[in-house]
Every structure is written in structure tokens, then in C-alpha cells.
mmCIF file of C-alpha atoms in Angstrom:
data_model
loop_
_atom_site.group_PDB
_atom_site.id
_atom_site.type_symbol
_atom_site.label_atom_id
_atom_site.label_comp_id
_atom_site.label_asym_id
_atom_site.label_seq_id
_atom_site.Cartn_x
_atom_site.Cartn_y
_atom_site.Cartn_z
ATOM 1 C CA UNK A 15 -6.005 -51.500 -88.080
ATOM 2 C CA UNK A 16 -4.285 -52.533 -84.851
ATOM 3 C CA UNK A 17 -0.576 -51.870 -85.072
ATOM 4 C CA UNK A 18 2.028 -54.487 -84.174
ATOM 5 C CA UNK A 19 3.535 -53.678 -80.782
ATOM 6 C CA UNK A 20 7.228 -53.532 -79.916
ATOM 7 C CA UNK A 21 8.651 -53.971 -76.435
ATOM 8 C CA UNK A 22 12.294 -52.881 -76.884
ATOM 9 C CA UNK A 23 13.356 -49.964 -79.097
ATOM 10 C CA UNK A 24 15.668 -50.232 -82.067
ATOM 11 C CA UNK A 25 18.624 -47.901 -82.277
ATOM 12 C CA UNK A 26 17.840 -45.725 -85.299
ATOM 13 C CA UNK A 27 20.802 -44.026 -86.987
ATOM 14 C CA UNK A 28 19.677 -41.464 -89.561
ATOM 15 C CA UNK A 29 22.008 -40.515 -92.408
ATOM 16 C CA UNK A 30 22.713 -38.304 -95.382
ATOM 17 C CA UNK A 31 21.550 -37.122 -98.774
ATOM 18 C CA UNK A 32 19.168 -39.229 -100.897
ATOM 19 C CA UNK A 33 19.169 -42.155 -98.507
ATOM 20 C CA UNK A 34 17.975 -39.794 -95.758
ATOM 21 C CA UNK A 35 15.003 -38.855 -97.973
ATOM 22 C CA UNK A 36 14.267 -42.540 -98.651
ATOM 23 C CA UNK A 37 14.654 -43.334 -94.938
ATOM 24 C CA UNK A 38 11.738 -41.090 -94.004
ATOM 25 C CA UNK A 39 9.582 -42.386 -96.873
ATOM 26 C CA UNK A 40 10.111 -45.979 -95.721
ATOM 27 C CA UNK A 41 9.139 -45.121 -92.162
ATOM 28 C CA UNK A 42 6.088 -43.115 -93.232
ATOM 29 C CA UNK A 43 4.672 -45.557 -95.792
ATOM 30 C CA UNK A 44 6.030 -49.021 -95.045
ATOM 31 C CA UNK A 45 6.556 -49.259 -91.296
ATOM 32 C CA UNK A 46 4.637 -46.782 -89.155
ATOM 33 C CA UNK A 47 1.191 -47.593 -90.659
ATOM 34 C CA UNK A 48 1.663 -51.214 -89.538
ATOM 35 C CA UNK A 49 4.034 -51.131 -86.534
ATOM 36 C CA UNK A 50 3.953 -49.044 -83.357
ATOM 37 C CA UNK A 51 7.588 -48.212 -84.054
ATOM 38 C CA UNK A 52 9.844 -47.660 -81.059
ATOM 39 C CA UNK A 53 13.339 -46.339 -81.715
ATOM 40 C CA UNK A 54 16.110 -44.529 -79.893
ATOM 41 C CA UNK A 55 17.004 -41.937 -82.527
ATOM 42 C CA UNK A 56 20.507 -40.671 -83.401
ATOM 43 C CA UNK A 57 21.104 -38.230 -86.234
ATOM 44 C CA UNK A 58 24.321 -39.308 -87.971
ATOM 45 C CA UNK A 59 23.841 -36.788 -90.763
ATOM 46 C CA UNK A 60 27.120 -35.022 -91.504
ATOM 47 C CA UNK A 61 25.913 -31.656 -90.186
ATOM 48 C CA UNK A 62 25.020 -33.152 -86.810
ATOM 49 C CA UNK A 63 28.220 -35.167 -86.598
ATOM 50 C CA UNK A 64 30.081 -31.914 -87.184
ATOM 51 C CA UNK A 65 27.985 -30.016 -84.627
ATOM 52 C CA UNK A 66 28.558 -32.696 -81.955
ATOM 53 C CA UNK A 67 32.262 -33.212 -82.773
ATOM 54 C CA UNK A 68 31.230 -36.723 -83.895
ATOM 55 C CA UNK A 69 30.132 -37.667 -80.369
ATOM 56 C CA UNK A 70 26.732 -38.693 -81.759
ATOM 57 C CA UNK A 71 28.436 -41.570 -83.605
ATOM 58 C CA UNK A 72 29.995 -42.879 -80.402
ATOM 59 C CA UNK A 73 26.680 -42.459 -78.548
ATOM 60 C CA UNK A 74 24.819 -44.447 -81.201
ATOM 61 C CA UNK A 75 27.338 -47.300 -80.957
ATOM 62 C CA UNK A 76 27.029 -47.384 -77.156
ATOM 63 C CA UNK A 77 23.234 -47.459 -77.501
ATOM 64 C CA UNK A 78 23.559 -50.384 -79.912
ATOM 65 C CA UNK A 79 25.592 -52.299 -77.344
ATOM 66 C CA UNK A 80 22.882 -51.598 -74.767
ATOM 67 C CA UNK A 81 19.785 -52.369 -76.870
ATOM 68 C CA UNK A 82 21.267 -55.091 -79.071
ATOM 69 C CA UNK A 83 19.795 -54.141 -82.466
ATOM 70 C CA UNK A 84 20.316 -51.073 -84.660
ATOM 71 C CA UNK A 85 19.312 -49.929 -88.133
ATOM 72 C CA UNK A 86 21.536 -47.416 -89.926
ATOM 73 C CA UNK A 87 21.017 -45.124 -92.895
ATOM 74 C CA UNK A 88 23.898 -44.546 -95.316
ATOM 75 C CA UNK A 89 26.241 -41.730 -94.255
ATOM 76 C CA UNK A 90 28.899 -39.543 -95.840
ATOM 77 C CA UNK A 91 32.546 -40.209 -95.094
ATOM 78 C CA UNK A 92 33.961 -36.764 -95.874
ATOM 79 C CA UNK A 93 36.876 -36.089 -98.194
ATOM 80 C CA UNK A 94 38.492 -32.700 -98.808
ATOM 81 C CA UNK A 95 35.675 -31.614 -101.126
ATOM 82 C CA UNK A 96 33.057 -32.511 -98.518
ATOM 83 C CA UNK A 97 34.931 -30.573 -95.821
ATOM 84 C CA UNK A 98 34.586 -27.476 -97.968
ATOM 85 C CA UNK A 99 31.003 -28.224 -99.087
ATOM 86 C CA UNK A 100 29.714 -28.703 -95.526
ATOM 87 C CA UNK A 101 32.118 -26.239 -93.854
ATOM 88 C CA UNK A 102 33.323 -28.981 -91.505
ATOM 89 C CA UNK A 103 35.552 -28.461 -88.485
ATOM 90 C CA UNK A 104 37.704 -31.364 -89.651
ATOM 91 C CA UNK A 105 37.635 -34.400 -91.934
ATOM 92 C CA UNK A 106 35.573 -36.650 -89.659
ATOM 93 C CA UNK A 107 36.233 -40.389 -89.782
ATOM 94 C CA UNK A 108 33.883 -42.934 -91.331
ATOM 95 C CA UNK A 109 30.915 -43.531 -88.986
ATOM 96 C CA UNK A 110 30.858 -47.148 -90.154
ATOM 97 C CA UNK A 111 34.499 -47.598 -89.209
ATOM 98 C CA UNK A 112 33.922 -46.097 -85.759
ATOM 99 C CA UNK A 113 30.867 -48.250 -85.101
ATOM 100 C CA UNK A 114 32.550 -51.417 -86.377
ATOM 101 C CA UNK A 115 35.542 -50.842 -84.119
ATOM 102 C CA UNK A 116 33.371 -50.128 -81.068
ATOM 103 C CA UNK A 117 31.188 -53.192 -81.602
ATOM 104 C CA UNK A 118 34.155 -55.411 -82.579
ATOM 105 C CA UNK A 119 31.890 -56.660 -85.351
ATOM 106 C CA UNK A 120 32.050 -58.528 -88.638
ATOM 107 C CA UNK A 121 30.101 -57.246 -91.651
ATOM 108 C CA UNK A 122 28.061 -59.857 -93.545
ATOM 109 C CA UNK A 123 26.799 -58.736 -96.963
ATOM 110 C CA UNK A 124 24.409 -60.870 -99.015
ATOM 111 C CA UNK A 125 22.842 -60.212 -102.438
ATOM 112 C CA UNK A 126 19.031 -59.997 -102.575
ATOM 113 C CA UNK A 127 17.798 -62.527 -105.115
ATOM 114 C CA UNK A 128 14.710 -61.591 -107.150
ATOM 115 C CA UNK A 129 13.173 -62.987 -110.333
ATOM 116 C CA UNK A 130 14.034 -60.886 -113.365
ATOM 117 C CA UNK A 131 17.401 -59.616 -112.057
ATOM 118 C CA UNK A 132 19.809 -62.334 -113.149
ATOM 119 C CA UNK A 133 23.451 -62.588 -112.033
ATOM 120 C CA UNK A 134 26.141 -61.765 -114.587
ATOM 121 C CA UNK A 135 27.801 -65.053 -113.620
ATOM 122 C CA UNK A 136 25.382 -67.625 -115.061
ATOM 123 C CA UNK A 137 26.165 -70.400 -112.578
ATOM 124 C CA UNK A 138 25.454 -68.226 -109.495
ATOM 125 C CA UNK A 139 22.035 -69.526 -108.453
ATOM 126 C CA UNK A 140 22.347 -68.932 -104.691
ATOM 127 C CA UNK A 141 23.533 -65.844 -102.769
ATOM 128 C CA UNK A 142 27.207 -65.473 -101.881
ATOM 129 C CA UNK A 143 27.631 -63.806 -98.500
ATOM 130 C CA UNK A 144 30.794 -61.737 -98.006
ATOM 131 C CA UNK A 145 32.026 -61.626 -94.385
ATOM 132 C CA UNK A 146 34.326 -58.622 -94.031
ATOM 133 C CA UNK A 147 36.658 -58.211 -91.074
ATOM 134 C CA UNK A 148 35.835 -54.741 -89.814
ATOM 135 C CA UNK A 149 39.077 -53.767 -88.125
ATOM 136 C CA UNK A 150 42.582 -52.660 -89.022
ATOM 137 C CA UNK A 151 44.599 -53.219 -92.199
ATOM 138 C CA UNK A 152 44.776 -50.257 -94.591
ATOM 139 C CA UNK A 153 41.777 -48.595 -92.901
ATOM 140 C CA UNK A 154 43.833 -47.890 -89.784
ATOM 141 C CA UNK A 155 47.200 -47.564 -91.452
ATOM 142 C CA UNK A 156 50.040 -45.125 -90.883
ATOM 143 C CA UNK A 157 51.738 -43.839 -94.004
ATOM 144 C CA UNK A 158 54.465 -41.444 -95.004
ATOM 145 C CA UNK A 159 55.654 -39.745 -98.162
ATOM 146 C CA UNK A 160 59.343 -40.571 -98.393
ATOM 147 C CA UNK A 161 61.097 -37.389 -99.579
ATOM 148 C CA UNK A 162 64.358 -38.910 -100.742
ATOM 149 C CA UNK A 163 67.139 -41.457 -100.149
ATOM 150 C CA UNK A 164 67.099 -43.198 -96.779
ATOM 151 C CA UNK A 165 65.536 -46.207 -95.120
ATOM 152 C CA UNK A 166 62.166 -47.043 -93.626
ATOM 153 C CA UNK A 167 61.932 -49.508 -90.752
ATOM 154 C CA UNK A 168 59.225 -51.173 -88.687
ATOM 155 C CA UNK A 169 60.067 -50.832 -85.003
ATOM 156 C CA UNK A 170 58.334 -52.490 -82.031
ATOM 157 C CA UNK A 171 59.273 -51.308 -78.542
ATOM 158 C CA UNK A 172 57.927 -53.473 -75.732
ATOM 159 C CA UNK A 173 56.902 -52.105 -72.340
ATOM 160 C CA UNK A 174 60.028 -53.781 -70.928
ATOM 161 C CA UNK A 175 62.217 -52.019 -73.477
ATOM 162 C CA UNK A 176 62.561 -54.999 -75.813
ATOM 163 C CA UNK A 177 63.020 -53.827 -79.394
ATOM 164 C CA UNK A 178 62.218 -55.611 -82.648
ATOM 165 C CA UNK A 179 63.366 -53.875 -85.822
ATOM 166 C CA UNK A 180 62.613 -54.859 -89.423
ATOM 167 C CA UNK A 181 63.851 -53.070 -92.534
ATOM 168 C CA UNK A 182 61.028 -52.166 -94.910
ATOM 169 C CA UNK A 183 63.088 -50.692 -97.736
ATOM 170 C CA UNK A 184 66.298 -48.824 -98.521
ATOM 171 C CA UNK A 185 65.235 -45.868 -100.714
ATOM 172 C CA UNK A 186 67.524 -44.404 -103.351
ATOM 173 C CA UNK A 187 64.914 -41.767 -104.186
ATOM 174 C CA UNK A 188 61.465 -40.507 -103.276
ATOM 175 C CA UNK A 189 58.602 -42.922 -102.610
ATOM 176 C CA UNK A 190 55.892 -43.888 -100.161
ATOM 177 C CA UNK A 191 55.547 -46.293 -97.227
ATOM 178 C CA UNK A 192 52.758 -47.512 -95.013
ATOM 179 C CA UNK A 193 52.392 -49.618 -91.907
ATOM 180 C CA UNK A 194 49.347 -51.725 -91.034
ATOM 181 C CA UNK A 195 48.349 -53.527 -87.883
ATOM 182 C CA UNK A 196 45.835 -55.985 -86.512
ATOM 183 C CA UNK A 197 45.104 -57.630 -83.164
ATOM 184 C CA UNK A 198 44.882 -61.294 -82.254
ATOM 185 C CA UNK A 199 41.740 -60.513 -80.241
ATOM 186 C CA UNK A 200 40.038 -58.820 -83.207
ATOM 187 C CA UNK A 201 40.981 -61.636 -85.584
ATOM 188 C CA UNK A 202 39.601 -64.166 -83.089
ATOM 189 C CA UNK A 203 36.332 -62.213 -82.818
ATOM 190 C CA UNK A 204 36.132 -62.148 -86.622
ATOM 191 C CA UNK A 205 36.664 -65.897 -86.795
ATOM 192 C CA UNK A 206 34.069 -66.691 -84.133
ATOM 193 C CA UNK A 207 31.493 -64.391 -85.735
ATOM 194 C CA UNK A 208 32.030 -66.164 -89.064
ATOM 195 C CA UNK A 209 31.791 -69.647 -87.568
ATOM 196 C CA UNK A 210 28.632 -68.744 -85.628
ATOM 197 C CA UNK A 211 27.004 -67.102 -88.663
ATOM 198 C CA UNK A 212 27.782 -70.183 -90.769
ATOM 199 C CA UNK A 213 26.118 -72.401 -88.186
ATOM 200 C CA UNK A 214 23.113 -70.054 -87.881
ATOM 201 C CA UNK A 215 22.574 -69.995 -91.645
ATOM 202 C CA UNK A 216 23.680 -73.604 -92.340
ATOM 203 C CA UNK A 217 26.173 -72.519 -94.996
ATOM 204 C CA UNK A 218 29.740 -73.552 -95.814
ATOM 205 C CA UNK A 219 32.417 -71.042 -94.800
ATOM 206 C CA UNK A 220 35.361 -70.108 -96.997
ATOM 207 C CA UNK A 221 38.299 -68.074 -95.711
ATOM 208 C CA UNK A 222 41.100 -66.721 -97.864
ATOM 209 C CA UNK A 223 44.287 -64.666 -97.350
ATOM 210 C CA UNK A 224 47.694 -64.478 -99.070
ATOM 211 C CA UNK A 225 49.733 -66.279 -96.416
ATOM 212 C CA UNK A 226 52.292 -67.569 -98.931
ATOM 213 C CA UNK A 227 53.454 -63.978 -99.469
ATOM 214 C CA UNK A 228 52.531 -62.397 -96.131
ATOM 215 C CA UNK A 229 54.129 -65.077 -93.976
ATOM 216 C CA UNK A 230 53.541 -63.310 -90.650
ATOM 217 C CA UNK A 231 50.606 -60.883 -91.070
ATOM 218 C CA UNK A 232 48.238 -62.951 -93.245
ATOM 219 C CA UNK A 233 49.518 -66.218 -91.823
ATOM 220 C CA UNK A 234 48.414 -65.066 -88.362
ATOM 221 C CA UNK A 235 44.833 -64.816 -89.662
ATOM 222 C CA UNK A 236 45.051 -68.320 -91.099
ATOM 223 C CA UNK A 237 46.460 -69.791 -87.865
ATOM 224 C CA UNK A 238 43.896 -68.140 -85.582
ATOM 225 C CA UNK A 239 40.992 -69.284 -87.757
ATOM 226 C CA UNK A 240 42.299 -72.838 -87.801
ATOM 227 C CA UNK A 241 43.013 -72.947 -84.057
ATOM 228 C CA UNK A 242 39.521 -71.714 -83.168
ATOM 229 C CA UNK A 243 37.877 -74.031 -85.683
ATOM 230 C CA UNK A 244 39.748 -77.096 -84.415
ATOM 231 C CA UNK A 245 39.137 -76.199 -80.773
ATOM 232 C CA UNK A 246 35.501 -75.080 -80.808
ATOM 233 C CA UNK A 247 33.747 -75.649 -84.119
ATOM 234 C CA UNK A 248 34.956 -78.737 -86.015
ATOM 235 C CA UNK A 249 32.479 -81.094 -84.350
ATOM 236 C CA UNK A 250 29.608 -78.583 -84.633
ATOM 237 C CA UNK A 251 30.282 -78.063 -88.335
ATOM 238 C CA UNK A 252 30.362 -81.815 -88.948
ATOM 239 C CA UNK A 253 27.097 -82.250 -87.047
ATOM 240 C CA UNK A 254 25.498 -79.428 -89.080
ATOM 241 C CA UNK A 255 26.732 -80.947 -92.346
ATOM 242 C CA UNK A 256 28.690 -77.844 -93.381
ATOM 243 C CA UNK A 257 32.355 -77.283 -94.222
ATOM 244 C CA UNK A 258 35.096 -74.809 -93.282
ATOM 245 C CA UNK A 259 37.446 -74.317 -96.215
ATOM 246 C CA UNK A 260 40.710 -72.300 -96.354
ATOM 247 C CA UNK A 261 42.500 -71.276 -99.536
ATOM 248 C CA UNK A 262 44.586 -68.439 -100.966
ATOM 249 C CA UNK A 263 42.705 -65.281 -101.955
ATOM 250 C CA UNK A 264 43.579 -65.625 -105.651
ATOM 251 C CA UNK A 265 42.425 -69.244 -105.647
ATOM 252 C CA UNK A 266 39.200 -68.200 -103.895
ATOM 253 C CA UNK A 267 38.529 -65.581 -106.593
ATOM 254 C CA UNK A 268 38.983 -68.219 -109.310
ATOM 255 C CA UNK A 269 36.814 -70.764 -107.468
ATOM 256 C CA UNK A 270 33.988 -68.340 -106.697
ATOM 257 C CA UNK A 271 33.500 -67.579 -110.394
ATOM 258 C CA UNK A 272 32.759 -71.253 -111.048
ATOM 259 C CA UNK A 273 30.706 -71.904 -107.898
ATOM 260 C CA UNK A 274 26.906 -71.894 -107.688
ATOM 261 C CA UNK A 275 26.835 -69.818 -104.482
ATOM 262 C CA UNK A 276 25.164 -70.618 -101.207
ATOM 263 C CA UNK A 277 28.225 -70.076 -98.993
ATOM 264 C CA UNK A 278 29.938 -67.442 -96.831
ATOM 265 C CA UNK A 279 33.236 -66.018 -98.059
ATOM 266 C CA UNK A 280 35.248 -64.542 -95.180
ATOM 267 C CA UNK A 281 37.721 -61.836 -96.213
ATOM 268 C CA UNK A 282 40.148 -59.490 -94.543
ATOM 269 C CA UNK A 283 39.077 -55.841 -94.371
ATOM 270 C CA UNK A 284 40.268 -54.581 -97.766
ATOM 271 C CA UNK A 285 39.455 -57.822 -99.598
ATOM 272 C CA UNK A 286 35.939 -57.762 -98.163
ATOM 273 C CA UNK A 287 35.443 -54.129 -99.153
ATOM 274 C CA UNK A 288 36.348 -54.875 -102.773
ATOM 275 C CA UNK A 289 34.752 -58.307 -103.119
ATOM 276 C CA UNK A 290 31.417 -57.260 -101.636
ATOM 277 C CA UNK A 291 31.056 -54.605 -104.347
ATOM 278 C CA UNK A 292 32.090 -57.102 -107.030
ATOM 279 C CA UNK A 293 29.603 -59.712 -105.818
ATOM 280 C CA UNK A 294 26.735 -57.254 -105.360
ATOM 281 C CA UNK A 295 27.255 -55.714 -108.795
ATOM 282 C CA UNK A 296 27.539 -59.126 -110.451
ATOM 283 C CA UNK A 297 24.288 -60.215 -108.808
ATOM 284 C CA UNK A 298 22.552 -57.177 -110.304
ATOM 285 C CA UNK A 299 22.883 -53.979 -108.324
ATOM 286 C CA UNK A 300 24.747 -52.406 -105.415
ATOM 287 C CA UNK A 301 21.303 -51.400 -104.134
ATOM 288 C CA UNK A 302 20.272 -55.063 -103.922
ATOM 289 C CA UNK A 303 22.510 -56.228 -101.088
ATOM 290 C CA UNK A 304 21.864 -56.620 -97.391
ATOM 291 C CA UNK A 305 24.498 -55.705 -94.829
ATOM 292 C CA UNK A 306 24.566 -56.616 -91.146
ATOM 293 C CA UNK A 307 27.319 -55.984 -88.606
ATOM 294 C CA UNK A 308 27.424 -58.834 -86.086
ATOM 295 C CA UNK A 309 29.487 -58.706 -82.907
ATOM 296 C CA UNK A 310 30.657 -61.757 -80.924
ATOM 297 C CA UNK A 311 28.492 -60.439 -78.063
ATOM 298 C CA UNK A 312 25.364 -60.944 -80.171
ATOM 299 C CA UNK A 313 24.790 -57.294 -81.173
ATOM 300 C CA UNK A 314 23.385 -56.548 -84.650
ATOM 301 C CA UNK A 315 23.502 -53.396 -86.789
ATOM 302 C CA UNK A 316 21.647 -53.473 -90.133
ATOM 303 C CA UNK A 317 22.301 -51.082 -93.016
ATOM 304 C CA UNK A 318 22.276 -50.812 -96.798
ATOM 305 C CA UNK A 319 25.542 -51.820 -98.452
ATOM 306 C CA UNK A 320 25.667 -48.727 -100.680
ATOM 307 C CA UNK A 321 26.316 -45.015 -100.205
ATOM 308 C CA UNK A 322 24.173 -41.899 -99.984
ATOM 309 C CA UNK A 323 23.350 -41.653 -103.733
ATOM 310 C CA UNK A 324 24.806 -38.147 -104.000
ATOM 311 C CA UNK A 325 23.954 -37.616 -107.682
ATOM 312 C CA UNK A 326 20.253 -38.321 -107.114
ATOM 313 C CA UNK A 327 20.224 -36.057 -104.068
ATOM 314 C CA UNK A 328 21.445 -33.084 -106.089
ATOM 315 C CA UNK A 329 18.690 -33.782 -108.641
ATOM 316 C CA UNK A 330 16.189 -33.939 -105.774
ATOM 317 C CA UNK A 331 17.365 -30.551 -104.485
ATOM 318 C CA UNK A 332 16.756 -29.124 -107.964
ATOM 319 C CA UNK A 333 13.179 -30.388 -107.817
ATOM 320 C CA UNK A 334 13.815 -33.064 -110.447
ATOM 321 C CA UNK A 335 12.283 -36.552 -110.325
ATOM 322 C CA UNK A 336 14.582 -39.363 -109.202
ATOM 323 C CA UNK A 337 14.293 -43.124 -109.469
ATOM 324 C CA UNK A 338 16.423 -44.289 -106.562
ATOM 325 C CA UNK A 339 16.486 -47.947 -105.557
ATOM 326 C CA UNK A 340 15.405 -48.281 -101.912
ATOM 327 C CA UNK A 341 15.456 -52.094 -101.654
ATOM 328 C CA UNK A 342 18.642 -52.435 -99.567
ATOM 329 C CA UNK A 343 17.430 -49.757 -97.143
ATOM 330 C CA UNK A 344 14.029 -51.472 -96.855
ATOM 331 C CA UNK A 345 15.800 -54.752 -96.110
ATOM 332 C CA UNK A 346 17.926 -53.017 -93.468
ATOM 333 C CA UNK A 347 14.695 -52.057 -91.687
ATOM 334 C CA UNK A 348 13.131 -55.498 -92.171
ATOM 335 C CA UNK A 349 16.288 -57.221 -90.937
ATOM 336 C CA UNK A 350 16.416 -55.087 -87.798
ATOM 337 C CA UNK A 351 12.706 -55.536 -87.093
ATOM 338 C CA UNK A 352 12.982 -59.303 -87.600
ATOM 339 C CA UNK A 353 15.957 -59.590 -85.245
ATOM 340 C CA UNK A 354 14.196 -57.396 -82.657
ATOM 341 C CA UNK A 355 11.157 -59.669 -82.935
ATOM 342 C CA UNK A 356 13.276 -62.802 -82.562
ATOM 343 C CA UNK A 357 15.125 -61.501 -79.505
ATOM 344 C CA UNK A 358 11.932 -60.208 -77.854
ATOM 345 C CA UNK A 359 9.851 -63.267 -78.888
ATOM 346 C CA UNK A 360 7.382 -61.208 -80.939
ATOM 347 C CA UNK A 361 6.232 -63.482 -83.792
ATOM 348 C CA UNK A 362 3.964 -60.783 -85.252
ATOM 349 C CA UNK A 363 6.950 -58.474 -85.708
ATOM 350 C CA UNK A 364 8.982 -61.263 -87.338
ATOM 351 C CA UNK A 365 6.072 -62.048 -89.658
ATOM 352 C CA UNK A 366 5.729 -58.373 -90.594
ATOM 353 C CA UNK A 367 9.407 -58.232 -91.586
ATOM 354 C CA UNK A 368 8.843 -61.270 -93.804
ATOM 355 C CA UNK A 369 5.785 -59.642 -95.398
ATOM 356 C CA UNK A 370 7.649 -56.384 -96.020
ATOM 357 C CA UNK A 371 10.415 -58.201 -97.872
ATOM 358 C CA UNK A 372 7.927 -60.335 -99.818
ATOM 359 C CA UNK A 373 5.960 -57.239 -100.882
ATOM 360 C CA UNK A 374 9.176 -55.557 -102.033
ATOM 361 C CA UNK A 375 10.255 -58.516 -104.154
ATOM 362 C CA UNK A 376 6.711 -59.049 -105.500
ATOM 363 C CA UNK A 377 6.639 -55.448 -106.716
ATOM 364 C CA UNK A 378 9.818 -55.970 -108.735
ATOM 365 C CA UNK A 379 8.644 -59.352 -110.051
ATOM 366 C CA UNK A 380 5.428 -57.690 -111.214
ATOM 367 C CA UNK A 381 7.580 -55.479 -113.440
ATOM 368 C CA UNK A 382 7.399 -52.333 -111.289
ATOM 369 C CA UNK A 383 10.884 -51.148 -110.405
ATOM 370 C CA UNK A 384 13.351 -48.282 -110.237
ATOM 371 C CA UNK A 385 15.420 -47.233 -113.226
ATOM 372 C CA UNK A 386 18.607 -49.092 -112.298
ATOM 373 C CA UNK A 387 16.714 -52.405 -112.286
ATOM 374 C CA UNK A 388 14.605 -51.598 -115.361
ATOM 375 C CA UNK A 389 17.821 -51.257 -117.359
ATOM 376 C CA UNK A 390 19.042 -54.753 -116.495
ATOM 377 C CA UNK A 391 15.874 -56.807 -115.926
ATOM 378 C CA UNK A 392 15.015 -59.825 -118.072
ATOM 379 C CA UNK A 393 11.295 -59.232 -117.435
ATOM 380 C CA UNK A 394 9.357 -57.943 -120.464
ATOM 381 C CA UNK A 395 8.071 -54.364 -120.549
ATOM 382 C CA UNK A 396 9.148 -53.184 -117.080
ATOM 383 C CA UNK A 397 7.543 -50.046 -115.675
ATOM 384 C CA UNK A 398 10.101 -47.541 -114.371
ATOM 385 C CA UNK A 399 8.859 -45.900 -111.175
ATOM 386 C CA UNK A 400 10.145 -42.838 -109.375
ATOM 387 C CA UNK A 401 11.660 -43.098 -105.897
ATOM 388 C CA UNK A 402 8.325 -42.363 -104.208
ATOM 389 C CA UNK A 403 6.195 -44.362 -106.650
ATOM 390 C CA UNK A 404 8.219 -47.504 -106.001
ATOM 391 C CA UNK A 405 7.804 -47.235 -102.235
ATOM 392 C CA UNK A 406 4.085 -46.505 -102.665
ATOM 393 C CA UNK A 407 3.698 -49.581 -104.897
ATOM 394 C CA UNK A 408 5.249 -51.709 -102.140
ATOM 395 C CA UNK A 409 2.935 -50.090 -99.571
ATOM 396 C CA UNK A 410 -0.137 -51.085 -101.594
ATOM 397 C CA UNK A 411 0.955 -54.729 -101.717
ATOM 398 C CA UNK A 412 1.848 -54.684 -98.037
ATOM 399 C CA UNK A 413 -1.566 -53.302 -97.105
ATOM 400 C CA UNK A 414 -3.266 -55.955 -99.236
#
């Protein structure tokens, strides 16, 4: 069989634990037999990040800027236990956070809809895409443990010596405090990415903060979104027949539970982190959600929305059978290949990405699935497949 040719490489970011095992299986069985795969490879496994003092993460992000499309495996963000387990030099930062900051991107996460895996919320009949601002807030905070009575202040000192001082709290005993920041430029990039993605996908865009309580921080988000929408996007949205809608975050949570889906919900960094897990779980499984980081410069990085499946990896190391859901990782590859094909005008590559996704969903709809889906499916008599069996079942349909 003649393989589909690529002209520009993808940036390939390998990862950790069970998803690293799945990553190689997907390449071996679902991609390389059909595509003359070209990638620029970066090993973002924790051992290699440690060996390179995390420079490999920065190099992969720079390569993504240069080549335009990347696909990333799930990676470990180490905590104290991981530092000891892997004998790390230090507690390295989240690779995702580093890459998001370098690309100035917005993360769009969308549930994968498949027959037999029904949403917990009965009226959700279309996907709900969470757009998560990928900069600042609690993820780049500064915090202190207050040892006793005293006061904590926010202080801004301008380059010209101008000082702005705001009391946070007068402590009469021990406590904690934290400071968060964001940038007008980053918020504007977030807004433009959301507006462009809404136009590309022909979906309404919701945005929500808590500006009634956070009258400066959250209100700045609201103002920047509205200014950019009024200046650059109002007419384009009207022409496309879609709507931009702002509300408070608590109102958005109440509304989304009664909606039918089919829209983009833009959230600040922490809100997006939490809500994307809520939405993905309610639609069926954390392993059934696509994730793409989109920068205002038109750079794309595709990944699964879940972690490294640590528990299954330890079983794998013991030689035990696992039944790990690989759908989100497969869709990361298909999304990257499709975008590469679109940018390079390679219709065969785009069509292959469509076929790969169709074969994956057809396998599940035929009742062949991993254990997490078998436990929640409405299909009768599902067959639970192991990690490798599921990928092989997809490969057979893809070859056919």
C-alpha cells in the first residue's frame, strides 16, 4: 500500500508512563502503516526533562512556533513524591504551563461524542467546548505563610518610582496570603483566540468571570473582551449568525446545566481547569476529550486532556493486563495530522485523519471498548478489550 506523504514535519512531544506506552502503539499500528510520518521528535519524559534541566521543553515549544503544528503526549508534573521517585534535581514546572506561556495560547477542550456513551446531563446533545486562558492567575501566583499578627499589602512600584499600595489584610494571628497577576496583552490574546475559534467553528461564545466581586482583576477581563469584540468582531459574528454572550461565572454554571450544548465556554485559567474536567466527566470520560492549544499567531498544539494514567502504568510494569482508554490520544494525533494537512494543502492527509477518528468511534459503537467505557455504556453486551486489543481493533477497521 502506498503511504500518504507529508511535506512538513509535526513537532512530536513524547511523554510519561502509560500514555507513553499508548503513544508508541498508536504510531506503530494506526499511523505509520498508512502515513509516511515526518516528525521532529522531543522527549518530554520526566527523566529527559531532568537530564536536560528542562531545556527540552523550551526547545519543543520553539520548534512548535517554527513548524506550526505539534502533538503532545501526557506528561508528569512532579510533586514532592515524584521528586523522590525519579531522583529529580528539582521540582520541575508543568511542561504544559511552560508551553502555553511560550506560545501565548488558549486551550480548547471538547468532549468526543459517540453512540452508547451518554452524557450525565440528559439535555446535553452537542459538545460543550471549554476555552481555558493559559496564563497567570493561581498558576503563577506568589504566596506566603503568615506566621503571626501583622499586615499583608500589595505594592506596585513603577519604573519612575510611583508607588501604589493596597492593604490585603490586617492579621491578628497566623494565616496565608497569595498574590496573582495577569497581563492585558495575554488577556487580549485569549479573547482574540476565542473569537477566532468561534468563527472557525460557527459556534456561540460564552465568557464568564466574577466581576461583581473582583471589580478590578476580573473586570479587566470583561472589559478587554468587550472592547475587542466591539472593535473587531461584532460585525463578523452577526454575519456568521453566532452570538457573543457575557455573564457571571455562577450564572454560567447554572445556565450550562440547562443548555443543549454546541457552544464555546471561555473561562479564566482556574475556572477552565475545573470546568473542563467537569464537562468531560459529565459527557462520559476524561479520556474522551480533545484538547488543542491555539495561539493568536496560528500555532496549534494537540494533546489528550487527561494525565499519564499512573495506576495503569504500575500494573503494566508488573506485567499485568491493562485496559487503558487511548481515544483522546488518538484524537490528538488525528487533530495534528488534519491541521498539518490543511496548512500544507494535503487532502489525503486530512481524509486519513477523518478515517482514523471514524474507525475509533465505529469500534466503540460496535461494542468493543476499554473498561472505563464498558462500565458506563448504554450499549448491550459490550466487549471489554485490553489496551493493545482496543488499538488493534481500530487498526483492523482502518485497514478495511
